Short mmCIF file of C-alpha atoms and ligand atoms in Angstrom, two decimals:
data_model
loop_
_atom_site.label_atom_id
_atom_site.label_comp_id
_atom_site.label_asym_id
_atom_site.label_seq_id
_atom_site.Cartn_x
_atom_site.Cartn_y
_atom_site.Cartn_z
CA MET A 1 -30.95 25.67 23.65
CA ALA A 2 -32.18 25.60 20.05
CA LEU A 3 -29.81 24.13 17.49
CA VAL A 4 -30.31 24.19 13.75
CA PHE A 5 -28.81 21.35 11.70
CA ILE A 6 -27.91 22.30 8.12
CA SER A 7 -26.02 19.88 5.89
CA PRO A 8 -26.59 18.58 2.37
CA VAL A 9 -24.67 15.37 3.14
CA ASP A 10 -24.92 14.42 6.82
CA ASP A 11 -27.95 12.49 8.11
CA PRO A 12 -29.96 14.71 10.51
CA ASP A 13 -31.75 11.77 12.14
CA THR A 14 -28.59 10.04 13.37
CA TRP A 15 -27.27 13.34 14.76
CA ARG A 16 -30.63 14.14 16.36
CA GLU A 17 -30.76 10.73 18.04
CA ALA A 18 -27.13 10.84 19.19
CA LEU A 19 -27.40 14.38 20.59
CA LEU A 20 -30.79 13.91 22.29
CA ALA A 21 -29.41 10.79 24.01
CA ARG A 22 -26.76 13.04 25.57
CA LEU A 23 -28.82 16.25 25.92
CA PRO A 24 -32.52 15.34 26.27
CA ASP A 25 -33.55 19.02 26.57
CA LEU A 26 -31.89 20.08 23.31
CA ASP A 27 -34.28 21.73 20.83
CA PHE A 28 -32.94 20.13 17.62
CA ARG A 29 -34.33 21.59 14.39
CA VAL A 30 -33.42 20.56 10.88
CA GLY A 31 -33.07 23.40 8.39
CA PRO A 32 -34.80 24.72 6.42
CA ASP A 33 -38.14 23.01 7.19
CA GLU A 34 -38.04 22.91 11.01
CA VAL A 35 -36.32 26.24 11.69
CA GLY A 36 -39.39 28.11 12.92
CA ASP A 37 -38.49 31.55 14.26
CA PRO A 38 -34.82 32.21 13.24
CA ALA A 39 -34.42 34.48 16.28
CA GLU A 40 -34.79 31.42 18.56
CA ILE A 41 -31.74 29.63 17.12
CA ASP A 42 -28.70 29.62 19.43
CA LEU A 43 -26.37 27.18 17.63
CA ALA A 44 -25.78 25.86 14.12
CA LEU A 45 -24.41 22.37 13.52
CA THR A 46 -23.49 22.53 9.89
CA TRP A 47 -21.53 21.47 6.84
CA ARG A 48 -21.53 23.32 3.53
CA PRO A 49 -24.51 25.60 4.22
CA GLN A 50 -25.50 27.86 1.34
CA PRO A 51 -23.57 31.15 1.54
CA GLY A 52 -25.67 33.56 3.60
CA ALA A 53 -27.69 30.79 5.27
CA LEU A 54 -26.23 31.32 8.75
CA ALA A 55 -26.66 35.11 8.59
CA ALA A 56 -30.40 34.46 8.90
CA PHE A 57 -30.03 33.65 12.63
CA PRO A 58 -29.66 36.98 14.50
CA ASN A 59 -29.02 35.43 17.95
CA LEU A 60 -26.57 32.72 16.94
CA LYS A 61 -24.00 32.08 19.71
CA ALA A 62 -21.70 29.59 17.96
CA ILE A 63 -21.22 27.61 14.77
CA LEU A 64 -20.28 23.95 15.19
CA ALA A 65 -18.80 22.60 11.96
CA LEU A 66 -19.49 19.00 10.98
CA GLY A 67 -16.12 18.92 9.19
CA ALA A 68 -12.52 19.52 10.24
CA GLY A 69 -11.76 21.95 7.41
CA VAL A 70 -13.58 25.26 7.78
CA ASP A 71 -12.31 27.00 4.63
CA GLY A 72 -15.76 26.65 2.99
CA LEU A 73 -17.49 28.29 5.96
CA LEU A 74 -14.90 31.07 6.19
CA ALA A 75 -15.34 31.83 2.49
CA ASP A 76 -18.85 33.12 3.29
CA ALA A 77 -18.43 36.88 3.82
CA THR A 78 -21.73 36.96 5.71
CA LEU A 79 -20.72 34.29 8.24
CA PRO A 80 -21.83 35.57 11.68
CA ASP A 81 -18.96 36.74 13.88
CA VAL A 82 -19.42 34.12 16.60
CA PRO A 83 -17.08 31.31 17.69
CA LEU A 84 -16.63 28.71 14.95
CA CYS A 85 -15.59 25.23 16.17
CA ARG A 86 -13.91 22.59 13.99
CA MET A 87 -15.00 18.96 14.10
CA VAL A 88 -12.71 16.69 16.09
CA ASP A 89 -14.05 13.15 16.00
CA PRO A 90 -12.27 9.82 16.62
CA ALA A 91 -14.06 8.27 13.61
CA LEU A 92 -12.86 11.09 11.34
CA THR A 93 -9.29 10.65 12.58
CA ARG A 94 -9.51 6.87 12.20
CA GLY A 95 -10.84 7.24 8.66
CA MET A 96 -7.98 9.55 7.72
CA ILE A 97 -5.36 7.20 9.18
CA ASP A 98 -6.84 4.32 7.15
CA TYR A 99 -7.05 6.34 3.93
CA VAL A 100 -3.46 7.61 4.08
CA LEU A 101 -1.99 4.29 5.21
CA LEU A 102 -3.82 2.53 2.39
CA ALA A 103 -2.47 5.03 -0.15
CA VAL A 104 1.07 4.84 1.24
CA LEU A 105 1.04 1.02 1.17
CA ARG A 106 -0.49 0.94 -2.31
CA HIS A 107 2.35 3.05 -3.67
CA HIS A 108 4.99 1.38 -1.51
CA ARG A 109 4.04 -2.17 -2.60
CA GLY A 110 3.56 -1.09 -6.20
CA PHE A 111 -0.14 -2.00 -6.36
CA ASP A 112 -0.65 1.08 -8.54
CA LEU A 113 1.77 -0.45 -11.05
CA LEU A 114 0.23 -3.93 -10.69
CA GLU A 115 -3.23 -2.51 -11.46
CA ARG A 116 -1.86 -0.96 -14.66
CA GLN A 117 -0.08 -4.21 -15.54
CA GLN A 118 -3.28 -6.20 -15.10
CA ARG A 119 -5.09 -3.89 -17.51
CA ALA A 120 -2.30 -4.64 -20.03
CA ARG A 121 -2.37 -8.43 -19.16
CA ARG A 122 1.28 -8.18 -18.21
CA TRP A 123 2.96 -10.35 -15.55
CA GLY A 124 5.77 -8.43 -13.85
CA PHE A 125 7.29 -8.23 -10.43
CA ALA A 126 9.78 -5.92 -8.76
CA MET A 127 11.05 -6.32 -5.22
CA PRO A 128 9.60 -3.59 -2.99
CA ARG A 129 11.92 -1.52 -0.84
CA MET A 130 12.03 -2.22 2.89
CA VAL A 131 9.50 -0.02 4.72
CA GLU A 132 12.21 1.70 6.71
CA ASP A 133 13.96 2.65 3.46
CA THR A 134 10.91 4.67 2.40
CA THR A 135 10.40 8.09 3.97
CA VAL A 136 6.88 9.44 4.32
CA GLY A 137 6.58 13.19 4.96
CA VAL A 138 3.35 14.57 6.42
CA MET A 139 2.58 18.26 5.90
CA GLY A 140 0.42 19.47 8.79
CA LEU A 141 0.77 17.99 12.28
CA GLY A 142 -2.61 18.95 13.71
CA VAL A 143 -5.33 16.58 14.89
CA LEU A 144 -5.23 14.53 11.68
CA GLY A 145 -1.61 14.95 10.53
CA ARG A 146 -0.18 13.99 13.91
CA ALA A 147 -2.35 10.86 14.18
CA VAL A 148 -1.50 9.88 10.60
CA ALA A 149 2.25 10.47 11.09
CA GLU A 150 2.22 8.39 14.29
CA ALA A 151 0.41 5.52 12.53
CA ILE A 152 2.79 5.58 9.58
CA ALA A 153 5.78 5.59 11.93
CA ARG A 154 4.30 2.67 13.88
CA HIS A 155 3.98 0.80 10.61
CA GLY A 156 7.76 1.06 10.21
CA PHE A 157 8.17 3.80 7.60
CA THR A 158 10.78 6.45 8.22
CA THR A 159 8.49 9.38 8.99
CA ARG A 160 8.86 13.14 8.87
CA GLY A 161 6.40 15.86 9.68
CA TRP A 162 6.19 19.56 8.91
CA SER A 163 4.11 22.22 10.65
CA ARG A 164 3.98 25.98 11.14
CA THR A 165 5.27 25.83 14.72
CA PRO A 166 7.74 23.23 16.10
CA LYS A 167 6.25 19.96 17.30
CA GLN A 168 7.40 16.76 18.96
CA VAL A 169 5.76 13.59 17.66
CA ALA A 170 6.79 10.10 18.79
CA GLY A 171 8.84 8.33 16.12
CA VAL A 172 8.66 11.27 13.70
CA THR A 173 11.43 13.67 12.68
CA THR A 174 9.83 17.09 12.65
CA PHE A 175 10.49 20.31 10.74
CA ALA A 176 8.80 23.69 11.09
CA GLY A 177 8.10 26.84 9.16
CA GLU A 178 9.41 28.05 5.85
CA ALA A 179 12.97 27.58 7.11
CA GLY A 180 12.42 23.84 7.56
CA PHE A 181 10.40 23.19 4.40
CA ASP A 182 13.16 22.37 1.91
CA ASP A 183 14.96 20.04 4.34
CA PHE A 184 11.64 18.33 5.03
CA LEU A 185 11.03 17.78 1.32
CA ALA A 186 14.58 16.72 0.43
CA ALA A 187 14.25 13.11 1.68
CA THR A 188 10.46 12.69 1.42
CA ASP A 189 9.58 9.75 -0.87
CA MET A 190 5.84 10.10 -0.20
CA LEU A 191 4.45 13.55 0.44
CA VAL A 192 1.18 13.53 2.39
CA CYS A 193 -0.78 16.79 2.58
CA LEU A 194 -2.95 17.33 5.68
CA LEU A 195 -2.74 21.12 5.87
CA PRO A 196 -5.71 23.46 6.25
CA ALA A 197 -6.59 25.62 3.25
CA THR A 198 -5.31 29.10 4.10
CA ARG A 199 -3.67 31.98 2.22
CA GLU A 200 -0.24 30.64 3.23
CA THR A 201 -0.87 27.08 2.05
CA ALA A 202 -2.43 27.91 -1.35
CA GLY A 203 -0.55 26.11 -4.14
CA ILE A 204 2.10 24.80 -1.75
CA VAL A 205 2.45 21.62 -3.81
CA ASP A 206 3.84 23.38 -6.89
CA ALA A 207 6.70 22.92 -9.36
CA ARG A 208 9.17 24.32 -6.87
CA SER A 209 8.30 22.02 -3.98
CA LEU A 210 7.81 18.98 -6.22
CA ALA A 211 11.31 19.54 -7.67
CA LYS A 212 12.74 19.35 -4.14
CA LEU A 213 11.39 15.80 -3.64
CA PRO A 214 13.62 12.85 -4.53
CA LYS A 215 13.03 11.47 -8.06
CA GLY A 216 10.24 8.87 -8.05
CA ALA A 217 8.33 10.40 -5.13
CA PHE A 218 4.56 10.07 -4.69
CA VAL A 219 2.04 12.71 -3.63
CA ILE A 220 -1.00 11.97 -1.44
CA ASN A 221 -3.40 14.88 -0.97
CA ALA A 222 -6.26 14.32 1.46
CA ALA A 223 -6.59 17.96 2.57
CA ARG A 224 -7.90 20.37 -0.08
CA GLY A 225 -7.43 20.83 -3.85
CA HIS A 226 -6.34 24.38 -2.95
CA HIS A 227 -2.90 23.01 -1.98
CA VAL A 228 -1.96 21.61 -5.39
CA VAL A 229 -1.07 23.41 -8.59
CA ASP A 230 -2.64 20.84 -10.89
CA GLU A 231 -0.58 21.65 -14.00
CA ASP A 232 2.66 21.43 -11.97
CA LEU A 233 1.74 18.02 -10.59
CA LEU A 234 0.80 16.73 -14.04
CA ALA A 235 4.07 18.07 -15.50
CA ALA A 236 6.10 16.45 -12.70
CA ILE A 237 4.36 13.12 -13.36
CA ALA A 238 4.81 13.43 -17.13
CA SER A 239 8.54 14.06 -16.67
CA GLY A 240 8.86 11.03 -14.39
CA HIS A 241 10.13 13.10 -11.48
CA VAL A 242 6.93 12.25 -9.56
CA ALA A 243 5.91 8.60 -9.93
CA GLY A 244 2.22 9.02 -9.13
CA ALA A 245 -0.38 10.49 -6.83
CA THR A 246 -3.46 9.71 -4.78
CA LEU A 247 -5.81 12.69 -4.73
CA ASP A 248 -9.02 12.93 -2.70
CA VAL A 249 -9.68 16.65 -3.02
CA PHE A 250 -9.78 19.08 -5.93
CA HIS A 251 -10.16 22.74 -6.81
CA ARG A 252 -13.60 21.93 -8.17
CA GLU A 253 -15.67 19.11 -6.74
CA PRO A 254 -16.98 16.92 -8.25
CA LEU A 255 -13.84 16.85 -10.40
CA PRO A 256 -15.08 17.91 -13.87
CA PRO A 257 -15.11 15.06 -16.44
CA GLU A 258 -12.71 16.94 -18.72
CA HIS A 259 -10.04 17.36 -16.02
CA PRO A 260 -6.75 15.69 -17.05
CA PHE A 261 -6.38 13.97 -13.65
CA TRP A 262 -9.04 11.46 -14.73
CA ALA A 263 -7.00 10.29 -17.70
CA GLU A 264 -3.60 10.13 -16.02
CA GLU A 265 -3.21 6.47 -15.10
CA ARG A 266 -0.57 7.25 -12.47
CA ILE A 267 -3.12 9.30 -10.52
CA LEU A 268 -5.79 7.68 -8.36
CA VAL A 269 -8.79 10.00 -8.01
CA THR A 270 -11.08 9.45 -5.01
CA PRO A 271 -14.26 11.51 -4.46
CA HIS A 272 -13.47 13.46 -1.24
CA CYS A 273 -14.12 10.37 0.83
CA ALA A 274 -10.95 10.10 2.92
CA ALA A 275 -12.71 10.64 6.24
CA TYR A 276 -16.14 11.53 7.59
CA SER A 277 -17.46 12.59 10.94
CA ASP A 278 -19.89 10.11 12.42
CA ALA A 279 -22.69 10.89 14.87
CA SER A 280 -22.06 7.82 17.01
CA SER A 281 -18.51 8.90 17.79
CA GLY A 282 -18.60 12.69 17.17
CA ALA A 283 -21.66 13.38 19.34
CA ASP A 284 -19.72 13.30 22.63
CA TYR A 285 -17.56 16.17 21.43
CA VAL A 286 -20.47 18.14 19.91
CA ALA A 287 -22.57 17.64 23.06
CA GLU A 288 -19.69 18.92 25.19
CA ASN A 289 -19.49 22.08 23.09
CA ILE A 290 -23.26 22.56 23.34
CA ARG A 291 -23.04 22.28 27.16
CA ARG A 292 -20.19 24.78 27.16
CA ALA A 293 -22.18 27.21 25.01
CA ARG A 294 -25.19 26.79 27.29
CA ASP A 295 -23.08 27.43 30.42
CA GLY A 296 -21.06 30.28 28.92
CA ARG A 297 -17.78 28.31 29.19
CA PRO A 298 -15.01 28.45 26.55
CA LEU A 299 -15.72 26.21 23.55
CA LEU A 300 -13.34 23.52 22.30
CA ASN A 301 -11.41 23.80 19.02
CA VAL A 302 -12.40 27.35 18.15
CA VAL A 303 -10.96 28.42 14.81
CA ASP A 304 -8.56 31.35 14.75
CA ARG A 305 -10.23 33.29 11.94
CA ALA A 306 -7.16 35.44 11.27
CA ARG A 307 -5.05 32.32 10.73
CA GLY A 308 -7.82 30.53 8.86
CA TYR A 309 -7.81 27.26 10.82
P1 NDP B 401 -5.58 21.14 12.36
O1 NDP B 401 -6.03 22.54 12.38
O2 NDP B 401 -5.69 20.32 13.60
O3 NDP B 401 -4.02 21.10 11.94
C1 NDP B 401 -3.48 21.89 10.95
C2 NDP B 401 -1.97 21.66 10.90
O4 NDP B 401 -1.44 22.36 9.76
C3 NDP B 401 -1.23 22.20 12.14
O5 NDP B 401 -0.20 21.33 12.52
C4 NDP B 401 -0.62 23.51 11.62
O6 NDP B 401 0.58 23.90 12.25
C5 NDP B 401 -0.34 23.15 10.17
N1 NDP B 401 -0.24 24.36 9.35
C6 NDP B 401 -1.17 25.30 9.13
N2 NDP B 401 -0.69 26.28 8.34
C7 NDP B 401 0.59 25.94 8.08
C8 NDP B 401 1.63 26.56 7.33
N3 NDP B 401 1.45 27.74 6.71
N4 NDP B 401 2.82 25.93 7.28
C9 NDP B 401 3.03 24.77 7.92
N5 NDP B 401 2.09 24.12 8.64
C10 NDP B 401 0.88 24.72 8.73
O7 NDP B 401 -6.30 20.44 11.15
P2 NDP B 401 -6.73 18.89 10.98
O8 NDP B 401 -5.54 18.05 11.17
O9 NDP B 401 -7.92 18.57 11.82
O10 NDP B 401 -7.24 18.87 9.46
C11 NDP B 401 -6.37 19.20 8.40
C12 NDP B 401 -7.17 19.36 7.11
O11 NDP B 401 -7.59 18.11 6.61
C13 NDP B 401 -8.48 20.14 7.23
O12 NDP B 401 -8.24 21.54 7.24
C14 NDP B 401 -9.24 19.69 6.00
O13 NDP B 401 -9.01 20.56 4.93
C15 NDP B 401 -8.65 18.32 5.69
N6 NDP B 401 -9.65 17.26 5.81
C16 NDP B 401 -9.97 16.48 4.73
C17 NDP B 401 -10.86 15.44 4.83
C18 NDP B 401 -11.15 14.56 3.67
O14 NDP B 401 -12.09 13.74 3.73
N7 NDP B 401 -10.41 14.62 2.58
C19 NDP B 401 -11.53 15.13 6.09
C20 NDP B 401 -11.12 16.00 7.18
C21 NDP B 401 -10.22 17.01 7.04
P3 NDP B 401 0.59 24.50 13.75
O15 NDP B 401 0.04 23.41 14.62
O16 NDP B 401 2.03 24.75 14.02
O17 NDP B 401 -0.28 25.71 13.75
C1 OXD B 402 -13.57 17.87 6.45
C2 OXD B 402 -13.76 17.27 5.14
O1 OXD B 402 -12.90 18.90 6.51
O2 OXD B 402 -14.57 16.38 5.00
O3 OXD B 402 -14.04 17.29 7.45
O4 OXD B 402 -13.09 17.63 4.19
#
């Protein structure tokens, strides 16, 4: 099979090496230079291709995304109508667990406040709450949200989760659908967003949902900027209702220098670095999907295009 690799950020050589170790017969070509005849390409392994780039391959059988979120790919109206598979990679999941746990602990132990105090050369100390007295609420209980919620619960935080359909997650009190959303928010001291970017989830972290959180809550968004109404979050922080936020993703990336998030000292801005797929751990999964495509078997983690994730 011929696979074209197209990504402005991922290293083609590590993916080539990892995939050829598992599939020595794979014809691995890096776009655009090594594409050759576009009609020979069966598969695309890709992240953030230029809009229209994948339409150039008339015999494409599947698109294998190098990321978990496929909103960028689906935004391309010319995306070929072939199965699109999301990335599921233990290293990506591990990275997300670490990122969210770090953010939760930073807010829980008041390191955000201590950092501000240091800048002001001020010595101050407040007793932190017990972990079990802080409730973390995870929106989205898919591959990443479930693993994150389980890790947070194992750490001792009271943990809630919210998803579209009902779920059971060890140590986590779960809520589902619109009917469960307000109850989920009502006791959530730290709101973690790990939802996919879809029509239904656009602007879900808005003035209305922020107002439902207990006073002094924190927001951690590691999913997409699409989920947050920026002005509403800034207003909630300015009023003191929300105590601060950790934001990894934004409507425009890189976050423009004039954006007010940069200047709000109660917001930590990180540059979409929460979690990455890694060839050494993700190649088993990608190789399995390549074998399945070659053998005409059902692929793993195919996106439901109507649902958007
Ligand atoms: P999954 O598709 O595995 O899970 C999505 C979850 O969201 C499911 O539990 C789903 O519910 C829930 N959901 C979807 N729509 C709704 C809705 N309308 N209301 C309530 N719940 C909903 O995704 P992943 O866990 O793999 O990834 C989540 C997101 O994380 C990605 O889409 C991506 O945007 C982001 N991401 C960010 C990274 C970063 O570095 N910042 C890295 C990787 C991913 P149900 O199961 O009931 O359908
Ligand atoms: C992803 C991402 O979806 O990096 O994998 O955002």
